[in-house]
Amino acid sequence: MKIKKIVPYNIRKILPMIGIAGASLIMGGCQKEQPTHDVELTFSSDDASNIVLIHPDETPLTVSREVSDIIKYLDAQSNIRTIYLVPKDNWSGVQSQGVTAIRNNALSYAIDYSPKVRGRGDFNFQLGEASKVPEDSLWYVKHGWTINEYYNRQQR
């Protein structure tokens, strides 16, 4: 015994449904996400204006600091995945107080501003000075920088 089920359909209803289904597939392909990329901002011991802006206060010998406009702009861009802060030039004259000052007066402002901001590159501080402030040197490493890596490679 064969059971035949006849499904009635109306061609006037089927054609618009097929057209809507096809259009939804085509329209979904039009919206493409922009590819993300990374950006590097360099800074030196003489110029950290890419990281922090310093404003003199009315009181003598005091200043206020804020994250640079460049970092604010890059952080707002959805197509930027990571903003790397890269030290350049020579840092060998920096002693332990300077290691702490660089962290507190510049780098921590940017790192705390956005999770997109990370460190990259090597600080060649004066040998032994970073180990005098272990909490600071660990902070540098935690956020992506290395300390005296070039010197350590030569010693191996």
PDB file of N, CA and C in Angstrom, residues 25-119:
ATOM      1  N   LEU A  25      21.083  35.866   1.771  1.00  0.00           N
ATOM      2  CA  LEU A  25      22.423  35.297   1.632  1.00  0.00           C
ATOM      3  C   LEU A  25      23.380  36.287   0.982  1.00  0.00           C
ATOM      4  N   ILE A  26      22.922  37.008  -0.005  1.00  0.00           N
ATOM      5  CA  ILE A  26      23.761  37.980  -0.700  1.00  0.00           C
ATOM      6  C   ILE A  26      24.064  39.173   0.192  1.00  0.00           C
ATOM      7  N   MET A  27      23.072  39.660   0.901  1.00  0.00           N
ATOM      8  CA  MET A  27      23.262  40.839   1.744  1.00  0.00           C
ATOM      9  C   MET A  27      24.215  40.551   2.903  1.00  0.00           C
ATOM     10  N   GLY A  28      24.213  39.338   3.425  1.00  0.00           N
ATOM     11  CA  GLY A  28      25.113  38.989   4.518  1.00  0.00           C
ATOM     12  C   GLY A  28      26.571  39.053   4.108  1.00  0.00           C
ATOM     13  N   GLY A  29      26.872  38.837   2.846  1.00  0.00           N
ATOM     14  CA  GLY A  29      28.241  38.866   2.367  1.00  0.00           C
ATOM     15  C   GLY A  29      28.783  40.259   2.140  1.00  0.00           C
ATOM     16  N   CYS A  30      27.963  41.269   2.188  1.00  0.00           N
ATOM     17  CA  CYS A  30      28.411  42.627   1.914  1.00  0.00           C
ATOM     18  C   CYS A  30      29.131  43.252   3.099  1.00  0.00           C
ATOM     19  N   GLN A  31      28.807  42.815   4.280  1.00  0.00           N
ATOM     20  CA  GLN A  31      29.406  43.424   5.463  1.00  0.00           C
ATOM     21  C   GLN A  31      30.659  42.657   5.854  1.00  0.00           C
ATOM     22  N   LYS A  32      31.806  43.230   5.545  1.00  0.00           N
ATOM     23  CA  LYS A  32      33.071  42.597   5.878  1.00  0.00           C
ATOM     24  C   LYS A  32      33.715  43.358   7.031  1.00  0.00           C
ATOM     25  N   GLU A  33      34.315  42.601   7.939  1.00  0.00           N
ATOM     26  CA  GLU A  33      35.036  43.241   9.032  1.00  0.00           C
ATOM     27  C   GLU A  33      36.402  43.692   8.544  1.00  0.00           C
ATOM     28  N   GLN A  34      36.838  44.826   9.061  1.00  0.00           N
ATOM     29  CA  GLN A  34      38.166  45.305   8.696  1.00  0.00           C
ATOM     30  C   GLN A  34      39.206  44.438   9.386  1.00  0.00           C
ATOM     31  N   PRO A  35      40.298  44.126   8.702  1.00  0.00           N
ATOM     32  CA  PRO A  35      41.346  43.352   9.361  1.00  0.00           C
ATOM     33  C   PRO A  35      42.024  44.194  10.445  1.00  0.00           C
ATOM     34  N   THR A  36      42.365  43.544  11.541  1.00  0.00           N
ATOM     35  CA  THR A  36      43.022  44.272  12.620  1.00  0.00           C
ATOM     36  C   THR A  36      44.530  44.195  12.445  1.00  0.00           C
ATOM     37  N   HIS A  37      45.209  45.183  12.983  1.00  0.00           N
ATOM     38  CA  HIS A  37      46.664  45.207  12.918  1.00  0.00           C
ATOM     39  C   HIS A  37      47.211  45.859  14.192  1.00  0.00           C
ATOM     40  N   ASP A  38      48.511  45.738  14.366  1.00  0.00           N
ATOM     41  CA  ASP A  38      49.196  46.291  15.528  1.00  0.00           C
ATOM     42  C   ASP A  38      49.935  47.567  15.134  1.00  0.00           C
ATOM     43  N   VAL A  39      50.153  48.434  16.126  1.00  0.00           N
ATOM     44  CA  VAL A  39      50.845  49.703  15.914  1.00  0.00           C
ATOM     45  C   VAL A  39      51.970  49.799  16.938  1.00  0.00           C
ATOM     46  N   GLU A  40      53.115  50.316  16.509  1.00  0.00           N
ATOM     47  CA  GLU A  40      54.238  50.551  17.421  1.00  0.00           C
ATOM     48  C   GLU A  40      54.453  52.046  17.596  1.00  0.00           C
ATOM     49  N   LEU A  41      54.557  52.472  18.853  1.00  0.00           N
ATOM     50  CA  LEU A  41      54.919  53.852  19.183  1.00  0.00           C
ATOM     51  C   LEU A  41      56.270  53.820  19.875  1.00  0.00           C
ATOM     52  N   THR A  42      57.229  54.538  19.326  1.00  0.00           N
ATOM     53  CA  THR A  42      58.559  54.562  19.929  1.00  0.00           C
ATOM     54  C   THR A  42      58.683  55.750  20.872  1.00  0.00           C
ATOM     55  N   PHE A  43      59.572  55.598  21.827  1.00  0.00           N
ATOM     56  CA  PHE A  43      59.872  56.674  22.760  1.00  0.00           C
ATOM     57  C   PHE A  43      61.321  56.522  23.197  1.00  0.00           C
ATOM     58  N   SER A  44      61.887  57.601  23.673  1.00  0.00           N
ATOM     59  CA  SER A  44      63.275  57.574  24.133  1.00  0.00           C
ATOM     60  C   SER A  44      63.347  58.192  25.518  1.00  0.00           C
ATOM     61  N   SER A  45      64.527  58.162  26.093  1.00  0.00           N
ATOM     62  CA  SER A  45      64.696  58.766  27.417  1.00  0.00           C
ATOM     63  C   SER A  45      64.547  60.282  27.355  1.00  0.00           C
ATOM     64  N   ASP A  46      64.733  60.856  26.166  1.00  0.00           N
ATOM     65  CA  ASP A  46      64.592  62.305  25.994  1.00  0.00           C
ATOM     66  C   ASP A  46      63.189  62.730  25.574  1.00  0.00           C
ATOM     67  N   ASP A  47      62.429  61.824  24.946  1.00  0.00           N
ATOM     68  CA  ASP A  47      61.133  62.202  24.389  1.00  0.00           C
ATOM     69  C   ASP A  47      60.117  61.083  24.571  1.00  0.00           C
ATOM     70  N   ALA A  48      59.180  61.299  25.490  1.00  0.00           N
ATOM     71  CA  ALA A  48      58.100  60.345  25.726  1.00  0.00           C
ATOM     72  C   ALA A  48      56.755  60.955  25.359  1.00  0.00           C
ATOM     73  N   SER A  49      56.757  61.918  24.450  1.00  0.00           N
ATOM     74  CA  SER A  49      55.517  62.613  24.093  1.00  0.00           C
ATOM     75  C   SER A  49      54.518  61.699  23.377  1.00  0.00           C
ATOM     76  N   ASN A  50      54.961  60.571  22.830  1.00  0.00           N
ATOM     77  CA  ASN A  50      54.031  59.614  22.237  1.00  0.00           C
ATOM     78  C   ASN A  50      53.229  58.878  23.303  1.00  0.00           C
ATOM     79  N   ILE A  51      53.714  58.923  24.542  1.00  0.00           N
ATOM     80  CA  ILE A  51      53.085  58.167  25.619  1.00  0.00           C
ATOM     81  C   ILE A  51      52.285  59.054  26.561  1.00  0.00           C
ATOM     82  N   VAL A  52      52.922  60.122  27.019  1.00  0.00           N
ATOM     83  CA  VAL A  52      52.304  60.940  28.067  1.00  0.00           C
ATOM     84  C   VAL A  52      52.509  62.417  27.766  1.00  0.00           C
ATOM     85  N   LEU A  53      51.492  63.202  28.103  1.00  0.00           N
ATOM     86  CA  LEU A  53      51.580  64.660  27.986  1.00  0.00           C
ATOM     87  C   LEU A  53      51.770  65.232  29.379  1.00  0.00           C
ATOM     88  N   ILE A  54      52.684  66.158  29.500  1.00  0.00           N
ATOM     89  CA  ILE A  54      52.988  66.769  30.797  1.00  0.00           C
ATOM     90  C   ILE A  54      52.517  68.213  30.773  1.00  0.00           C
ATOM     91  N   HIS A  55      51.712  68.568  31.762  1.00  0.00           N
ATOM     92  CA  HIS A  55      51.185  69.925  31.874  1.00  0.00           C
ATOM     93  C   HIS A  55      51.699  70.546  33.161  1.00  0.00           C
ATOM     94  N   PRO A  56      52.410  71.681  33.086  1.00  0.00           N
ATOM     95  CA  PRO A  56      52.858  72.336  34.321  1.00  0.00           C
ATOM     96  C   PRO A  56      51.657  72.853  35.108  1.00  0.00           C
ATOM     97  N   ASP A  57      51.672  72.637  36.405  1.00  0.00           N
ATOM     98  CA  ASP A  57      50.616  73.160  37.273  1.00  0.00           C
ATOM     99  C   ASP A  57      50.952  74.575  37.697  1.00  0.00           C
ATOM    100  N   GLU A  58      50.003  75.202  38.358  1.00  0.00           N
ATOM    101  CA  GLU A  58      50.221  76.569  38.845  1.00  0.00           C
ATOM    102  C   GLU A  58      51.239  76.601  39.976  1.00  0.00           C
ATOM    103  N   THR A  59      51.290  75.533  40.750  1.00  0.00           N
ATOM    104  CA  THR A  59      52.244  75.452  41.836  1.00  0.00           C
ATOM    105  C   THR A  59      53.621  75.137  41.260  1.00  0.00           C
ATOM    106  N   PRO A  60      54.633  75.854  41.677  1.00  0.00           N
ATOM    107  CA  PRO A  60      55.978  75.561  41.147  1.00  0.00           C
ATOM    108  C   PRO A  60      56.408  74.123  41.461  1.00  0.00           C
ATOM    109  N   LEU A  61      57.140  73.542  40.565  1.00  0.00           N
ATOM    110  CA  LEU A  61      57.718  72.206  40.684  1.00  0.00           C
ATOM    111  C   LEU A  61      56.701  71.074  40.686  1.00  0.00           C
ATOM    112  N   THR A  62      55.454  71.334  40.296  1.00  0.00           N
ATOM    113  CA  THR A  62      54.481  70.250  40.178  1.00  0.00           C
ATOM    114  C   THR A  62      53.941  70.220  38.748  1.00  0.00           C
ATOM    115  N   VAL A  63      53.631  69.033  38.304  1.00  0.00           N
ATOM    116  CA  VAL A  63      53.092  68.854  36.955  1.00  0.00           C
ATOM    117  C   VAL A  63      51.961  67.833  37.011  1.00  0.00           C
ATOM    118  N   SER A  64      51.083  67.897  36.039  1.00  0.00           N
ATOM    119  CA  SER A  64      50.069  66.857  35.890  1.00  0.00           C
ATOM    120  C   SER A  64      50.335  66.128  34.577  1.00  0.00           C
ATOM    121  N   ARG A  65      50.023  64.851  34.561  1.00  0.00           N
ATOM    122  CA  ARG A  65      50.286  64.020  33.385  1.00  0.00           C
ATOM    123  C   ARG A  65      48.996  63.363  32.914  1.00  0.00           C
ATOM    124  N   GLU A  66      48.927  63.142  31.623  1.00  0.00           N
ATOM    125  CA  GLU A  66      47.816  62.387  31.046  1.00  0.00           C
ATOM    126  C   GLU A  66      48.322  61.634  29.824  1.00  0.00           C
ATOM    127  N   VAL A  67      47.567  60.625  29.427  1.00  0.00           N
ATOM    128  CA  VAL A  67      47.930  59.822  28.261  1.00  0.00           C
ATOM    129  C   VAL A  67      47.916  60.710  27.025  1.00  0.00           C
ATOM    130  N   SER A  68      48.838  60.456  26.105  1.00  0.00           N
ATOM    131  CA  SER A  68      48.939  61.275  24.894  1.00  0.00           C
ATOM    132  C   SER A  68      47.706  61.116  24.016  1.00  0.00           C
ATOM    133  N   ASP A  69      47.480  62.122  23.196  1.00  0.00           N
ATOM    134  CA  ASP A  69      46.352  62.101  22.266  1.00  0.00           C
ATOM    135  C   ASP A  69      46.512  60.988  21.232  1.00  0.00           C
ATOM    136  N   ILE A  70      47.743  60.634  20.905  1.00  0.00           N
ATOM    137  CA  ILE A  70      47.995  59.561  19.935  1.00  0.00           C
ATOM    138  C   ILE A  70      47.449  58.236  20.462  1.00  0.00           C
ATOM    139  N   ILE A  71      47.727  57.936  21.724  1.00  0.00           N
ATOM    140  CA  ILE A  71      47.236  56.690  22.308  1.00  0.00           C
ATOM    141  C   ILE A  71      45.717  56.716  22.416  1.00  0.00           C
ATOM    142  N   LYS A  72      45.153  57.849  22.787  1.00  0.00           N
ATOM    143  CA  LYS A  72      43.688  57.963  22.861  1.00  0.00           C
ATOM    144  C   LYS A  72      43.056  57.699  21.497  1.00  0.00           C
ATOM    145  N   TYR A  73      43.644  58.285  20.460  1.00  0.00           N
ATOM    146  CA  TYR A  73      43.123  58.109  19.101  1.00  0.00           C
ATOM    147  C   TYR A  73      43.235  56.643  18.666  1.00  0.00           C
ATOM    148  N   LEU A  74      44.411  56.046  18.852  1.00  0.00           N
ATOM    149  CA  LEU A  74      44.621  54.663  18.424  1.00  0.00           C
ATOM    150  C   LEU A  74      43.740  53.696  19.199  1.00  0.00           C
ATOM    151  N   ASP A  75      43.526  53.969  20.473  1.00  0.00           N
ATOM    152  CA  ASP A  75      42.676  53.103  21.286  1.00  0.00           C
ATOM    153  C   ASP A  75      41.228  53.119  20.795  1.00  0.00           C
ATOM    154  N   ALA A  76      40.783  54.235  20.277  1.00  0.00           N
ATOM    155  CA  ALA A  76      39.408  54.361  19.799  1.00  0.00           C
ATOM    156  C   ALA A  76      39.179  53.653  18.464  1.00  0.00           C
ATOM    157  N   GLN A  77      40.240  53.317  17.740  1.00  0.00           N
ATOM    158  CA  GLN A  77      40.112  52.665  16.431  1.00  0.00           C
ATOM    159  C   GLN A  77      39.818  51.175  16.617  1.00  0.00           C
ATOM    160  N   SER A  78      38.741  50.702  16.013  1.00  0.00           N
ATOM    161  CA  SER A  78      38.355  49.296  16.171  1.00  0.00           C
ATOM    162  C   SER A  78      39.249  48.342  15.376  1.00  0.00           C
ATOM    163  N   ASN A  79      39.951  48.842  14.377  1.00  0.00           N
ATOM    164  CA  ASN A  79      40.796  47.968  13.561  1.00  0.00           C
ATOM    165  C   ASN A  79      42.215  47.837  14.115  1.00  0.00           C
ATOM    166  N   ILE A  80      42.484  48.417  15.264  1.00  0.00           N
ATOM    167  CA  ILE A  80      43.805  48.288  15.899  1.00  0.00           C
ATOM    168  C   ILE A  80      43.690  47.319  17.060  1.00  0.00           C
ATOM    169  N   ARG A  81      44.462  46.241  16.976  1.00  0.00           N
ATOM    170  CA  ARG A  81      44.419  45.183  17.977  1.00  0.00           C
ATOM    171  C   ARG A  81      45.287  45.524  19.189  1.00  0.00           C
ATOM    172  N   THR A  82      46.539  45.918  18.954  1.00  0.00           N
ATOM    173  CA  THR A  82      47.476  46.170  20.044  1.00  0.00           C
ATOM    174  C   THR A  82      48.319  47.394  19.721  1.00  0.00           C
ATOM    175  N   ILE A  83      48.567  48.211  20.737  1.00  0.00           N
ATOM    176  CA  ILE A  83      49.456  49.366  20.628  1.00  0.00           C
ATOM    177  C   ILE A  83      50.706  49.017  21.429  1.00  0.00           C
ATOM    178  N   TYR A  84      51.820  48.839  20.722  1.00  0.00           N
ATOM    179  CA  TYR A  84      53.066  48.477  21.386  1.00  0.00           C
ATOM    180  C   TYR A  84      53.896  49.733  21.651  1.00  0.00           C
ATOM    181  N   LEU A  85      54.411  49.854  22.867  1.00  0.00           N
ATOM    182  CA  LEU A  85      55.321  50.935  23.238  1.00  0.00           C
ATOM    183  C   LEU A  85      56.735  50.380  23.184  1.00  0.00           C
ATOM    184  N   VAL A  86      57.553  50.948  22.300  1.00  0.00           N
ATOM    185  CA  VAL A  86      58.883  50.399  22.022  1.00  0.00           C
ATOM    186  C   VAL A  86      59.956  51.426  22.395  1.00  0.00           C
ATOM    187  N   PRO A  87      60.853  51.087  23.339  1.00  0.00           N
ATOM    188  CA  PRO A  87      61.940  52.013  23.669  1.00  0.00           C
ATOM    189  C   PRO A  87      62.991  52.028  22.568  1.00  0.00           C
ATOM    190  N   LYS A  88      63.532  53.207  22.302  1.00  0.00           N
ATOM    191  CA  LYS A  88      64.605  53.307  21.314  1.00  0.00           C
ATOM    192  C   LYS A  88      65.774  54.043  21.947  1.00  0.00           C
ATOM    193  N   ASP A  89      66.876  54.031  21.274  1.00  0.00           N
ATOM    194  CA  ASP A  89      68.110  54.686  21.710  1.00  0.00           C
ATOM    195  C   ASP A  89      68.718  53.986  22.919  1.00  0.00           C
ATOM    196  N   ASN A  90      69.542  54.697  23.634  1.00  0.00           N
ATOM    197  CA  ASN A  90      70.343  54.125  24.712  1.00  0.00           C
ATOM    198  C   ASN A  90      69.772  54.505  26.076  1.00  0.00           C
ATOM    199  N   TRP A  91      69.566  53.498  26.927  1.00  0.00           N
ATOM    200  CA  TRP A  91      69.044  53.715  28.281  1.00  0.00           C
ATOM    201  C   TRP A  91      70.089  53.353  29.338  1.00  0.00           C
ATOM    202  N   SER A  92      71.346  53.200  28.939  1.00  0.00           N
ATOM    203  CA  SER A  92      72.371  52.700  29.853  1.00  0.00           C
ATOM    204  C   SER A  92      72.725  53.674  30.974  1.00  0.00           C
ATOM    205  N   GLY A  93      72.335  54.920  30.869  1.00  0.00           N
ATOM    206  CA  GLY A  93      72.600  55.871  31.940  1.00  0.00           C
ATOM    207  C   GLY A  93      71.550  55.869  33.032  1.00  0.00           C
ATOM    208  N   VAL A  94      70.504  55.076  32.868  1.00  0.00           N
ATOM    209  CA  VAL A  94      69.403  55.063  33.838  1.00  0.00           C
ATOM    210  C   VAL A  94      69.764  54.181  35.025  1.00  0.00           C
ATOM    211  N   GLN A  95      69.662  54.763  36.213  1.00  0.00           N
ATOM    212  CA  GLN A  95      69.914  54.019  37.450  1.00  0.00           C
ATOM    213  C   GLN A  95      68.580  53.599  38.067  1.00  0.00           C
ATOM    214  N   SER A  96      68.617  52.994  39.243  1.00  0.00           N
ATOM    215  CA  SER A  96      67.412  52.404  39.843  1.00  0.00           C
ATOM    216  C   SER A  96      66.291  53.423  40.051  1.00  0.00           C
ATOM    217  N   GLN A  97      66.639  54.653  40.453  1.00  0.00           N
ATOM    218  CA  GLN A  97      65.594  55.680  40.621  1.00  0.00           C
ATOM    219  C   GLN A  97      64.937  56.000  39.283  1.00  0.00           C
ATOM    220  N   GLY A  98      65.711  55.980  38.220  1.00  0.00           N
ATOM    221  CA  GLY A  98      65.191  56.246  36.887  1.00  0.00           C
ATOM    222  C   GLY A  98      64.285  55.137  36.387  1.00  0.00           C
ATOM    223  N   VAL A  99      64.604  53.887  36.738  1.00  0.00           N
ATOM    224  CA  VAL A  99      63.762  52.754  36.353  1.00  0.00           C
ATOM    225  C   VAL A  99      62.364  52.946  36.941  1.00  0.00           C
ATOM    226  N   THR A 100      62.326  53.342  38.208  1.00  0.00           N
ATOM    227  CA  THR A 100      61.045  53.597  38.877  1.00  0.00           C
ATOM    228  C   THR A 100      60.358  54.823  38.294  1.00  0.00           C
ATOM    229  N   ALA A 101      61.103  55.870  38.025  1.00  0.00           N
ATOM    230  CA  ALA A 101      60.518  57.111  37.499  1.00  0.00           C
ATOM    231  C   ALA A 101      59.921  56.914  36.113  1.00  0.00           C
ATOM    232  N   ILE A 102      60.576  56.158  35.256  1.00  0.00           N
ATOM    233  CA  ILE A 102      60.055  55.909  33.909  1.00  0.00           C
ATOM    234  C   ILE A 102      58.725  55.169  33.999  1.00  0.00           C
ATOM    235  N   ARG A 103      58.683  54.194  34.883  1.00  0.00           N
ATOM    236  CA  ARG A 103      57.435  53.439  35.069  1.00  0.00           C
ATOM    237  C   ARG A 103      56.329  54.356  35.595  1.00  0.00           C
ATOM    238  N   ASN A 104      56.592  55.068  36.685  1.00  0.00           N
ATOM    239  CA  ASN A 104      55.549  55.856  37.355  1.00  0.00           C
ATOM    240  C   ASN A 104      55.152  57.117  36.601  1.00  0.00           C
ATOM    241  N   ASN A 105      56.091  57.744  35.918  1.00  0.00           N
ATOM    242  CA  ASN A 105      55.811  59.036  35.287  1.00  0.00           C
ATOM    243  C   ASN A 105      55.400  58.960  33.823  1.00  0.00           C
ATOM    244  N   ALA A 106      55.522  57.794  33.210  1.00  0.00           N
ATOM    245  CA  ALA A 106      55.162  57.705  31.789  1.00  0.00           C
ATOM    246  C   ALA A 106      54.448  56.404  31.452  1.00  0.00           C
ATOM    247  N   LEU A 107      55.121  55.293  31.600  1.00  0.00           N
ATOM    248  CA  LEU A 107      54.611  54.032  31.073  1.00  0.00           C
ATOM    249  C   LEU A 107      53.324  53.560  31.742  1.00  0.00           C
ATOM    250  N   SER A 108      53.215  53.717  33.043  1.00  0.00           N
ATOM    251  CA  SER A 108      52.017  53.224  33.727  1.00  0.00           C
ATOM    252  C   SER A 108      50.763  53.977  33.301  1.00  0.00           C
ATOM    253  N   TYR A 109      50.891  55.235  32.901  1.00  0.00           N
ATOM    254  CA  TYR A 109      49.732  55.991  32.410  1.00  0.00           C
ATOM    255  C   TYR A 109      49.138  55.314  31.174  1.00  0.00           C
ATOM    256  N   ALA A 110      49.989  54.926  30.257  1.00  0.00           N
ATOM    257  CA  ALA A 110      49.513  54.303  29.020  1.00  0.00           C
ATOM    258  C   ALA A 110      49.020  52.882  29.267  1.00  0.00           C
ATOM    259  N   ILE A 111      49.752  52.108  30.043  1.00  0.00           N
ATOM    260  CA  ILE A 111      49.372  50.719  30.323  1.00  0.00           C
ATOM    261  C   ILE A 111      48.032  50.671  31.052  1.00  0.00           C
ATOM    262  N   ASP A 112      47.832  51.571  32.002  1.00  0.00           N
ATOM    263  CA  ASP A 112      46.573  51.593  32.758  1.00  0.00           C
ATOM    264  C   ASP A 112      45.416  52.172  31.954  1.00  0.00           C
ATOM    265  N   TYR A 113      45.711  52.913  30.914  1.00  0.00           N
ATOM    266  CA  TYR A 113      44.659  53.557  30.122  1.00  0.00           C
ATOM    267  C   TYR A 113      43.828  52.551  29.335  1.00  0.00           C
ATOM    268  N   SER A 114      44.486  51.566  28.731  1.00  0.00           N
ATOM    269  CA  SER A 114      43.764  50.652  27.857  1.00  0.00           C
ATOM    270  C   SER A 114      44.419  49.271  27.865  1.00  0.00           C
ATOM    271  N   PRO A 115      43.607  48.218  27.770  1.00  0.00           N
ATOM    272  CA  PRO A 115      44.185  46.878  27.649  1.00  0.00           C
ATOM    273  C   PRO A 115      44.848  46.632  26.298  1.00  0.00           C
ATOM    274  N   LYS A 116      44.641  47.526  25.344  1.00  0.00           N
ATOM    275  CA  LYS A 116      45.296  47.397  24.041  1.00  0.00           C
ATOM    276  C   LYS A 116      46.783  47.753  24.126  1.00  0.00           C
ATOM    277  N   VAL A 117      47.183  48.501  25.133  1.00  0.00           N
ATOM    278  CA  VAL A 117      48.563  48.995  25.227  1.00  0.00           C
ATOM    279  C   VAL A 117      49.433  47.954  25.914  1.00  0.00           C
ATOM    280  N   ARG A 118      50.563  47.619  25.269  1.00  0.00           N
ATOM    281  CA  ARG A 118      51.537  46.653  25.782  1.00  0.00           C
ATOM    282  C   ARG A 118      52.946  47.160  25.507  1.00  0.00           C
ATOM    283  N   GLY A 119      53.900  46.532  26.130  1.00  0.00           N
ATOM    284  CA  GLY A 119      55.296  46.861  25.899  1.00  0.00           C
ATOM    285  C   GLY A 119      55.920  45.886  24.916  1.00  0.00           C
TER     286      GLY A 119
END
